[in-house]
Amino acid sequence: MAQPTISNSTDFIRDIIDEDIRTNKHAGRVATRFPPEPNGYIHIGHAKSVCLNFGLARQYQGTCNLRLDDTDPAGESMEFVESIIRDVHWLGFDWGEGRLFYASDYFERLYSFALEFIKTGNAYVCSLSPDEIREYRGTFTEPGKESPYRNRSVEENLSLFKRMRSGEFEDGAHVLRAKIDMAAPNIVMRDPIIYRIKREPHYRTETKWVIYPMYDFAHCLSDAMEGITHSICTLEFENNRPLYDWIVEKLIPANRPKQIEFARLSVSYTVLSKRRLIELVQKDYVNGWDDPRMPTVTGMRRRGYSPEAIRKFCAEIGVAKNDNLIDVALLEHCVRDDLNERAPRVMSVLRPLRVVIDNYPENRAEVFECQNHPQNPDMGIRQVPFSRVLYIERDDFMEDPPKKYHRLGPGREVRLRNAYVIKFESMVKDEQTGEVLEIHCAYDPQTRNAPPAGGRKVPGVIHWVSAEHGVPAEVRLYDRLFSIEDPESEEDFIPNLNPNSLEIVTNCYVEQSLKNAKPGSQYQFERLGYFCVDADTKAGKPVFNRVVPLRDSWTKIAEGK
RNA sequence: UGGGGAAUCGUUCAAUGGUAGGACAGCGGACUCUGACUCCGUCAAUCAAGGUUCGAAUCCUUGUUCCCCAGCCA
């Protein structure tokens, strides 16, 4: 008797599996698979499927195969296979020993199944042209017409199909079709093509084959051969389920896998369709598959998203059959939630404004010990040098500040984070432009680790970097790739690209402790956001990606007034 | 138009004839050496109309809207 499953998150798929286990279907076994085609990099939508399929296997102590669904040589490559393997592993899943499969490894067996189909009268070689096949298929409202080749003898079919394999014909000369019903209301069932001639080398089988099985034939049989119990796919395959069942029923009827369809993921302000992602890369709208603006797993990794955050997101969005458009804010929430716990805090100034502390001794340099995480002392402390000349954020000084602004301005005081309270004294302006070049302040020596005397309230706290000790850095600020919520719904999506999706800021200063930060490591730049050391980093010259900004209630206040 | 699906707060997931709930977003407040985090509060939904029932998001009827299918892609 199978054990009941304990799970706090439930969905219709888990309900089905629970019921199958209850009735001891498949002897209570759960076997899933993740079946990407290696013709592109996997993205956040695939991650949803990865988490679902591998998560189910984990939850029900079953198995989940990784299967490369490589039945169409066009566009498939080993580069993509390797990226998929790397990305699934990085997401935190493993298929285990002997569970990495390729549909292309089944070509010979699939061919045998096709032969069997011909012999049992379930398939025939059709010699109509592609255009004719389309015409004969009929329309939504009109039934199709039977192909004149539909009743060829078994012998003729066998001979033709073998000759197809041996390379006697050009592309498109013949196809193998399942003999079902040209009048079926479901167009998928109108004698679907199951093999086509394609004289194109395959990245694994090279030139061994010139005929390739179609998805509808290869996928269900691959599932059945692997002993998959629950074949989970997206909604657009619902129409194909009768064909899936029809084929397996006739060739491998024992333990037929159950196809279950769920809604694919859509995320606002981005595109996930493979065709469009490829276009973004090929036409250089982005800098490759791992561009941090891309919704690919490799892009998100480079951006600084963690696998934990992505898994959390996939758990949060759930699984259902409704078409959806998930707010990218939920993804960002999951990323912040994860990084808030794990990212050490540091101080960095993106747009520096020079501040001179007039009453601070010229040659003095203090080193402050700063907490790496205010809520987690276990993360330790680091040393941050302080000196007479500092940089602060240009945004943190205003000559004529609005109400509610509690940073630096004429006549104002502000707390330097982890350091002293300083008071504005004067400023130096460019005579031509009026731009503020530098400001002079006085510090209050009593305020180190202490509130100012006399009960003065200093509401503002700003970050800073010692000019002498700061490390020059480049910071790349990312914004959403598209400027409209649902670019996928537009016929032409390119005009909706966000022209400001990348801003490169080159004259930043990060604190000394970041000088040799390792690529991939993540930090919170206090008051700014979460940042990740980019792979472009050179020794002593760090490059950071902004993973996601901190939530910012000030901008709302400032814009509202 | 034939077939296949789906309709619940702004978004999304739940509630499986018995108090419509959570998350994100929004708004308000508390706290704060991060305008972050955290905490508290708050706004807000059953596609429509009939019917069955003591009782309907859930069952029935009719209608409406949206998505998918006419690749030798997957």
XYZ file of C-alpha atoms (C1' of nucleotides) in Angstrom:
635
model
C 0.000 0.000 0.000
C 1.408 3.328 -0.995
C 2.120 5.924 1.613
C 0.035 9.075 1.616
C 2.033 12.117 0.733
C 2.424 15.029 3.059
C 2.686 18.308 1.272
C 1.658 21.786 2.250
C 1.474 23.065 -1.287
C -1.056 21.299 -3.392
C -2.232 21.682 -6.942
C -4.289 19.745 -9.440
C -1.306 17.691 -10.582
C -0.484 16.575 -7.066
C -4.154 15.755 -6.614
C -4.000 13.478 -9.654
C -0.822 11.810 -8.416
C -2.257 11.358 -4.940
C -5.259 9.661 -6.488
C -3.063 7.468 -8.689
C -1.071 6.429 -5.660
C -4.238 5.760 -3.714
C -5.483 3.449 -6.433
C -2.027 1.916 -6.774
C -1.695 2.853 -10.405
C 1.832 2.158 -11.712
C 2.348 0.283 -8.434
C 2.468 3.624 -6.678
C 5.495 4.691 -8.663
C 6.056 8.300 -9.787
C 8.346 8.907 -12.744
C 8.525 12.266 -14.473
C 10.843 13.819 -16.995
C 12.028 17.220 -18.104
C 12.191 17.132 -21.918
C 13.690 20.307 -23.405
C 14.703 20.528 -27.045
C 18.378 21.556 -27.210
C 17.825 24.438 -29.597
C 18.116 27.290 -27.112
C 18.924 28.135 -23.547
C 16.376 27.364 -20.856
C 14.585 30.247 -19.202
C 12.413 31.037 -16.214
C 9.474 29.266 -17.876
C 11.524 26.085 -18.142
C 12.552 26.611 -14.529
C 8.891 26.306 -13.586
C 8.761 22.963 -15.368
C 12.086 21.849 -13.869
C 10.896 22.650 -10.354
C 7.610 20.891 -11.008
C 9.001 17.700 -12.512
C 12.057 17.299 -10.304
C 10.092 18.561 -7.314
C 7.440 15.897 -7.839
C 10.072 13.186 -8.074
C 11.653 14.404 -4.865
C 8.355 14.743 -3.049
C 7.058 11.314 -4.043
C 10.437 9.595 -3.848
C 10.238 8.913 -7.531
C 12.507 9.699 -10.429
C 12.834 12.495 -12.929
C 14.745 11.986 -16.149
C 16.465 14.685 -18.105
C 15.647 13.988 -21.719
C 16.926 16.027 -24.619
C 14.093 15.989 -27.112
C 16.307 16.246 -30.150
C 14.221 14.927 -33.021
C 14.685 17.893 -35.346
C 18.310 18.553 -36.302
C 17.570 22.153 -37.283
C 19.020 24.432 -34.648
C 19.957 21.736 -32.170
C 23.490 21.602 -30.835
C 25.750 20.277 -28.142
C 26.260 23.822 -26.875
C 22.604 23.904 -25.915
C 22.725 20.438 -24.368
C 25.645 21.505 -22.203
C 23.923 24.697 -21.185
C 20.765 22.821 -20.228
C 22.701 20.344 -18.118
C 24.585 23.158 -16.417
C 21.445 25.194 -15.801
C 19.345 22.353 -14.381
C 22.188 21.452 -12.042
C 22.595 25.056 -11.031
C 18.896 25.257 -10.243
C 19.557 22.538 -7.700
C 18.314 19.383 -9.385
C 19.887 16.167 -10.478
C 18.474 13.283 -12.500
C 20.865 10.755 -11.042
C 22.994 8.062 -12.545
C 21.722 6.720 -15.858
C 18.849 9.138 -16.165
C 20.189 11.398 -18.863
C 18.485 10.495 -22.121
C 18.391 11.658 -25.699
C 15.457 11.045 -28.006
C 18.098 10.618 -30.708
C 19.296 7.494 -28.897
C 15.866 6.007 -29.625
C 15.974 6.575 -33.390
C 16.561 2.916 -34.174
C 13.810 1.697 -31.859
C 11.473 4.393 -33.061
C 12.149 3.269 -36.604
C 11.204 -0.276 -35.602
C 7.999 0.993 -34.076
C 7.242 2.756 -37.341
C 7.829 -0.487 -39.221
C 5.461 -2.206 -36.843
C 2.908 0.518 -37.426
C 3.126 -0.059 -41.168
C 2.753 -3.797 -40.781
C -0.318 -3.436 -38.597
C -1.877 -1.043 -41.081
C -1.579 1.928 -38.763
C 0.757 3.941 -40.953
C 1.359 4.602 -44.627
C 3.777 6.468 -46.802
C 2.130 9.522 -48.287
C 3.615 11.129 -51.375
C 1.539 14.274 -51.466
C 3.467 17.524 -51.565
C 3.517 19.690 -48.454
C 0.974 22.019 -50.047
C -1.281 19.145 -50.980
C -1.082 17.699 -47.503
C -2.224 20.997 -46.111
C -5.108 21.182 -48.576
C -6.147 17.627 -47.876
C -6.125 18.287 -44.155
C -9.294 20.363 -44.424
C -10.149 23.205 -42.075
C -11.696 23.698 -38.660
C -15.133 23.397 -40.140
C -14.572 21.070 -43.091
C -13.327 17.494 -42.809
C -10.144 16.553 -44.611
C -9.847 14.347 -47.665
C -8.109 11.024 -47.663
C -4.755 10.926 -49.373
C -4.710 8.926 -52.617
C -1.741 7.076 -51.133
C -3.645 6.064 -48.041
C -4.339 2.537 -49.176
C -0.965 1.479 -50.411
C -0.123 -2.104 -49.606
C 1.932 -2.992 -46.576
C 4.683 -4.209 -48.893
C 4.785 -0.982 -50.828
C 4.751 1.081 -47.642
C 7.539 -0.994 -46.155
C 9.620 -0.702 -49.260
C 9.063 3.031 -49.590
C 9.762 3.722 -45.932
C 12.970 1.729 -46.058
C 14.007 3.647 -49.149
C 13.185 6.862 -47.325
C 15.619 5.810 -44.657
C 18.290 4.819 -47.120
C 18.286 8.281 -48.584
C 16.785 7.662 -51.994
C 14.443 10.634 -51.854
C 14.676 14.356 -51.530
C 13.244 16.293 -48.621
C 9.486 16.442 -48.815
C 9.097 13.677 -51.386
C 7.365 11.354 -48.956
C 6.265 11.258 -45.335
C 5.064 8.518 -43.060
C 1.601 9.145 -41.703
C -0.486 7.486 -39.031
C -3.730 6.194 -40.496
C -6.400 7.558 -38.220
C -9.329 9.619 -39.459
C -9.296 12.453 -41.989
C -12.713 13.543 -40.779
C -11.770 13.788 -37.108
C -12.979 17.030 -35.531
C -9.582 17.280 -33.856
C -7.216 18.199 -36.644
C -4.300 16.530 -34.862
C -5.964 13.190 -35.592
C -6.262 13.713 -39.354
C -3.562 11.248 -40.360
C -0.720 13.075 -38.619
C 2.776 12.933 -40.091
C 5.047 10.821 -37.921
C 8.246 10.754 -40.021
C 9.699 13.226 -42.473
C 12.731 13.244 -44.720
C 15.257 15.846 -43.682
C 18.693 15.651 -45.219
C 20.343 17.610 -42.504
C 23.134 16.408 -40.242
C 22.154 15.866 -36.645
C 24.483 17.106 -33.907
C 24.635 13.602 -32.399
C 23.766 11.078 -35.101
C 25.491 13.171 -37.757
C 24.558 11.843 -41.198
C 23.333 8.453 -40.099
C 19.702 9.408 -40.524
C 17.884 11.345 -43.180
C 14.463 10.654 -41.727
C 13.443 11.959 -38.338
C 10.414 11.134 -36.195
C 7.962 13.920 -35.414
C 7.277 15.060 -31.853
C 3.925 13.307 -31.645
C 5.491 9.976 -32.474
C 8.780 10.286 -30.626
C 7.698 11.939 -27.430
C 5.006 9.588 -26.237
C 7.058 6.514 -27.111
C 10.116 7.943 -25.380
C 7.987 8.474 -22.303
C 6.647 4.952 -22.481
C 10.066 3.402 -23.041
C 11.441 5.245 -20.036
C 8.551 4.137 -17.885
C 7.316 7.645 -17.269
C 4.122 7.642 -15.224
C 3.152 11.304 -15.442
C 4.088 13.167 -18.584
C 3.683 16.814 -17.735
C 3.561 19.365 -20.510
C 2.024 22.709 -21.330
C -1.528 23.558 -22.339
C -0.947 23.808 -26.073
C -0.457 20.035 -26.153
C -3.949 19.281 -24.925
C -5.065 18.738 -28.521
C -2.270 16.223 -28.942
C -3.226 14.058 -25.983
C -5.630 11.826 -27.963
C -2.822 11.146 -30.418
C -0.372 10.480 -27.588
C -2.756 7.916 -26.170
C -3.576 6.442 -29.568
C 0.064 5.764 -30.410
C 1.109 4.373 -27.047
C -2.017 2.260 -26.832
C -1.079 0.581 -30.083
C 2.646 0.108 -29.495
C 3.408 -0.012 -25.770
C 0.023 -0.421 -24.108
C 1.260 -1.556 -20.693
C 1.514 1.296 -18.166
C 0.632 4.089 -20.515
C 1.971 7.398 -19.156
C -0.642 9.982 -18.279
C -0.186 13.293 -20.054
C -1.102 16.222 -17.836
C -1.110 19.776 -19.129
C -0.501 22.924 -17.099
C -0.305 26.597 -18.015
C 3.070 27.805 -19.168
C 4.569 30.733 -17.323
C 4.468 34.276 -18.600
C 6.210 37.102 -16.797
C 5.404 40.765 -17.254
C 7.837 43.053 -19.079
C 9.694 40.197 -20.720
C 9.325 37.609 -23.477
C 9.770 33.891 -23.086
C 9.053 32.515 -26.517
C 12.051 30.721 -27.889
C 11.806 32.376 -31.293
C 11.918 35.828 -29.743
C 14.697 35.051 -27.320
C 16.764 33.773 -30.234
C 16.034 36.959 -32.150
C 17.176 39.119 -29.238
C 20.469 37.257 -29.171
C 21.058 36.921 -32.904
C 20.231 40.510 -33.737
C 22.319 41.815 -30.847
C 19.529 43.529 -28.963
C 21.201 41.959 -25.933
C 24.746 40.772 -25.310
C 24.209 37.043 -25.634
C 22.195 34.381 -23.866
C 23.733 35.295 -20.530
C 22.989 38.993 -20.762
C 21.760 39.847 -17.262
C 18.578 41.302 -18.749
C 17.617 37.991 -20.308
C 15.050 35.757 -18.571
C 17.307 32.788 -19.305
C 18.674 30.799 -16.404
C 22.187 31.741 -17.457
C 21.182 35.403 -17.706
C 19.588 35.374 -14.279
C 22.640 33.659 -12.843
C 24.918 36.327 -14.241
C 22.513 38.991 -13.039
C 22.932 37.630 -9.529
C 19.657 35.791 -8.942
C 20.186 32.733 -6.787
C 18.739 29.281 -7.438
C 16.963 29.549 -4.084
C 15.193 32.695 -5.223
C 14.119 31.128 -8.485
C 12.869 28.013 -6.718
C 10.953 30.156 -4.252
C 9.390 32.017 -7.142
C 8.371 28.788 -8.834
C 6.793 27.604 -5.606
C 4.958 30.898 -5.144
C 3.393 31.023 -8.583
C 1.849 27.590 -8.237
C 0.589 25.318 -10.963
C -2.785 25.620 -12.639
C -4.495 25.623 -16.000
C -5.280 29.323 -16.204
C -3.391 31.431 -18.692
C -1.356 33.792 -16.577
C 0.923 36.789 -16.661
C 2.912 36.847 -13.456
C 3.952 40.258 -12.199
C 7.740 40.516 -12.438
C 7.494 42.234 -9.049
C 6.883 38.800 -7.538
C 10.143 37.511 -9.000
C 11.943 40.575 -7.698
C 10.350 40.065 -4.310
C 11.683 36.514 -4.160
C 15.144 37.700 -5.167
C 15.171 40.423 -2.491
C 13.789 38.063 0.093
C 16.641 35.647 -0.511
C 19.403 38.234 -0.802
C 18.198 40.158 2.222
C 19.102 37.149 4.304
C 22.350 36.202 2.638
C 23.995 39.257 1.140
C 26.615 41.030 3.260
C 26.105 44.762 3.479
C 28.691 47.170 2.126
C 28.858 50.837 1.178
C 29.358 52.000 -2.384
C 28.827 55.329 -4.063
C 27.552 55.211 -7.620
C 27.507 58.928 -8.479
C 30.117 60.508 -6.256
C 29.995 63.960 -4.728
C 33.142 65.039 -2.893
C 32.769 65.945 0.755
C 35.557 67.505 2.817
C 35.311 67.299 6.602
C 37.045 70.562 7.422
C 37.563 69.894 11.096
C 38.897 66.374 10.587
C 42.720 66.173 10.823
C 44.484 65.943 7.470
C 46.587 62.927 8.208
C 44.205 61.017 10.340
C 42.581 57.823 9.167
C 40.280 55.795 11.330
C 39.110 52.312 10.640
C 35.579 51.489 11.641
C 34.391 47.998 12.305
C 31.109 47.567 10.555
C 28.571 44.805 10.814
C 28.174 42.770 7.691
C 24.523 42.182 8.454
C 22.505 44.211 10.940
C 20.115 41.355 11.693
C 22.690 38.598 11.678
C 25.819 39.098 13.824
C 27.076 35.677 12.712
C 28.004 37.229 9.403
C 30.750 39.094 11.190
C 32.329 42.480 10.806
C 34.648 44.158 8.353
C 36.939 47.153 8.509
C 36.005 50.321 6.702
C 38.467 53.231 6.557
C 37.331 56.783 7.182
C 39.209 59.950 6.319
C 38.884 63.668 5.785
C 37.742 63.470 2.174
C 34.803 61.281 1.304
C 32.410 60.603 -1.502
C 28.693 60.572 -0.938
C 25.880 59.968 -3.386
C 24.942 63.053 -5.397
C 21.305 62.263 -4.640
C 22.045 62.636 -0.957
C 22.697 66.347 -1.215
C 20.224 68.947 -2.410
C 20.754 72.673 -2.500
C 17.077 73.346 -2.187
C 15.531 70.191 -0.777
C 11.802 69.525 -0.715
C 9.846 68.818 2.441
C 10.423 65.404 3.985
C 13.902 65.188 2.473
C 16.111 64.201 5.347
C 19.558 64.045 3.874
C 22.201 66.698 3.419
C 21.538 70.287 2.396
C 22.523 73.799 3.407
C 22.256 74.152 7.185
C 21.485 70.469 7.654
C 22.971 67.599 9.580
C 23.116 64.007 8.518
C 24.435 60.754 9.906
C 27.190 59.080 7.941
C 26.338 55.410 8.165
C 28.578 53.581 10.647
C 30.398 56.863 11.371
C 29.836 60.417 12.523
C 27.140 63.003 12.231
C 28.267 65.780 9.918
C 26.931 69.286 9.441
C 26.897 71.282 6.242
C 29.272 74.237 6.192
C 29.673 75.435 2.608
C 29.806 74.349 -0.980
C 31.942 74.959 -4.045
C 30.185 75.458 -7.337
C 31.290 75.520 -10.916
C 31.130 79.167 -11.914
C 29.868 78.409 -15.389
C 27.309 75.695 -14.846
C 26.368 76.216 -11.230
C 26.974 72.543 -10.602
C 27.937 71.676 -7.042
C 31.502 70.372 -7.191
C 32.243 69.768 -3.560
C 30.766 70.411 -0.176
C 32.405 71.160 3.129
C 31.145 69.835 6.402
C 32.096 69.656 10.045
C 31.902 66.422 11.933
C 30.823 65.965 15.517
C 33.415 63.727 17.249
C 30.918 62.834 19.961
C 28.590 61.042 17.573
C 30.633 57.968 16.840
C 28.385 55.144 18.032
C 26.344 57.690 19.908
C 23.449 60.015 19.312
C 24.211 63.728 19.090
C 24.258 65.671 22.319
C 21.325 67.776 23.424
C 18.720 65.351 22.105
C 19.087 66.622 18.553
C 17.288 64.450 16.065
C 19.222 63.485 12.963
C 16.722 61.643 10.825
C 18.927 61.058 7.780
C 21.534 58.361 7.350
C 23.633 58.279 4.193
C 26.351 56.000 2.914
C 29.851 57.109 1.958
C 33.254 55.922 0.797
C 36.623 57.324 1.803
C 38.087 59.036 -1.260
C 41.572 57.872 -0.454
C 40.591 54.247 0.145
C 37.663 53.718 -2.185
C 38.064 51.397 -5.146
C 37.016 52.695 -8.567
C 34.429 50.401 -10.077
C 32.032 50.015 -12.941
C 28.410 49.350 -12.116
C 25.794 48.156 -14.570
C 22.259 49.129 -13.746
C 19.578 46.954 -15.282
C 15.959 47.676 -15.784
C 13.183 45.633 -17.351
C 13.945 44.640 -20.938
C 10.589 45.837 -22.260
C 8.636 48.944 -21.521
C 5.205 47.366 -21.806
C 3.640 44.794 -19.550
C 2.937 42.142 -22.145
C 5.385 42.442 -25.054
C 4.596 38.849 -26.011
C 1.121 39.889 -27.100
C 2.469 42.368 -29.665
C 2.934 41.272 -33.248
C 6.204 43.204 -33.400
C 7.889 43.143 -30.028
C 11.123 44.941 -30.885
C 9.704 48.497 -30.736
C 8.746 47.839 -27.143
C 12.280 47.202 -25.967
C 13.125 49.485 -23.075
C 15.880 51.815 -24.343
C 17.043 52.277 -20.753
C 17.299 48.621 -19.807
C 21.047 49.011 -19.296
C 22.879 51.954 -17.834
C 26.605 51.681 -17.330
C 28.018 53.862 -14.568
C 31.782 54.028 -14.724
C 33.027 56.386 -12.048
C 31.750 54.609 -8.963
C 33.615 54.004 -5.745
C 33.120 50.867 -3.747
C 34.526 50.331 -0.304
C 37.973 48.861 0.116
C 36.762 45.421 1.196
C 35.367 44.879 -2.298
C 38.663 45.366 -4.075
C 39.158 41.691 -4.832
C 35.602 40.472 -4.611
C 35.030 37.214 -6.458
C 32.845 37.094 -9.561
C 29.408 35.813 -8.651
C 29.450 37.040 -5.082
C 26.501 39.106 -4.024
C 26.306 42.139 -1.785
C 23.849 44.668 -0.636
C 25.073 48.157 -1.369
C 23.303 49.789 1.517
C 20.449 52.064 0.532
C 20.900 51.157 -3.136
C 20.184 47.543 -3.840
C 21.663 44.124 -4.293
C 24.703 43.815 -6.535
C 26.687 40.945 -7.917
C 30.292 40.854 -9.080
C 30.269 40.355 -12.848
C 32.467 37.997 -14.806
C 33.988 40.984 -16.612
C 35.796 41.930 -13.413
C 39.556 42.382 -13.766
C 41.972 42.233 -10.870
C 41.510 45.297 -8.703
C 38.919 46.726 -11.100
C 35.589 45.258 -10.109
C 32.482 45.330 -12.251
C 29.112 44.966 -10.569
C 25.661 44.115 -11.830
C 22.673 45.492 -10.033
C 20.609 42.415 -9.240
C 17.610 44.365 -8.035
C 17.206 47.720 -6.326
C 16.017 47.959 -2.760
C 12.383 48.815 -2.280
C 12.228 52.541 -2.313
C 9.481 54.481 -0.616
C 11.326 57.784 -0.953
C 11.014 58.034 -4.717
C 7.267 57.651 -4.384
C 7.121 60.423 -1.813
C 9.380 62.663 -3.890
C 7.418 62.073 -7.069
C 4.102 62.558 -5.332
C 5.144 66.096 -4.326
C -17.146 28.650 -37.784
C -15.428 22.447 -35.831
C -12.624 20.561 -31.756
C -9.930 21.191 -27.135
C -9.291 24.232 -22.650
C -10.008 28.297 -18.958
C -13.083 32.034 -16.244
C -12.334 33.877 -8.080
C -9.342 40.746 -5.198
C -5.055 45.051 -9.628
C -1.871 40.146 -10.434
C -1.703 35.113 -8.983
C -2.881 30.643 -6.313
C -6.518 28.287 -2.817
C -11.375 27.038 -0.953
C -13.556 19.790 -3.823
C -22.256 21.788 -1.128
C -21.191 24.802 4.979
C -17.264 31.739 7.652
C -14.448 33.268 0.041
C -8.381 32.657 2.346
C -2.931 33.387 1.196
C 1.021 35.660 -1.588
C 2.619 39.811 -4.583
C 1.215 44.835 -5.705
C -1.312 49.275 -3.456
C -2.567 52.385 0.748
C -1.891 53.867 6.154
C 0.991 53.433 10.552
C 5.018 51.649 14.126
C 10.256 50.769 14.409
C 15.012 52.053 12.413
C 22.561 54.503 12.251
C 19.945 51.269 5.302
C 13.562 56.111 3.331
C 15.932 48.671 3.480
C 14.430 44.672 6.695
C 10.660 43.656 10.370
C 5.861 44.449 12.580
C 0.735 46.172 12.661
C -3.466 47.769 10.067
C -6.175 48.434 5.499
C -8.244 48.264 0.451
C -9.937 44.587 -2.736
C -12.840 39.162 -6.120
C -16.525 34.372 -7.306
C -17.966 36.269 -15.953
C -23.682 36.938 -16.544
C -28.698 35.361 -15.972
C -31.823 31.698 -14.434
C -32.510 27.041 -11.626
C -31.648 22.919 -7.657
C -30.717 23.307 -2.233
C -31.836 25.066 4.554
C -27.254 26.592 2.239
C -23.807 27.318 -4.337
C -17.329 29.862 -6.257
C -18.541 24.601 -6.179
C -24.274 21.090 -8.927
C -27.811 21.992 -13.489
C -29.403 25.230 -17.804
C -28.537 29.121 -21.126
C -25.355 32.775 -22.584
C -20.651 35.803 -22.625
C -15.360 36.460 -22.789
C -10.378 34.702 -23.291
C -6.595 30.928 -24.803
C -4.951 26.641 -28.037
C -5.265 23.634 -32.859
C -5.348 23.815 -40.025
C 4.380 23.090 -39.363
C 7.164 17.796 -43.032
C 8.463 22.702 -35.190
C 8.267 21.095 -30.195
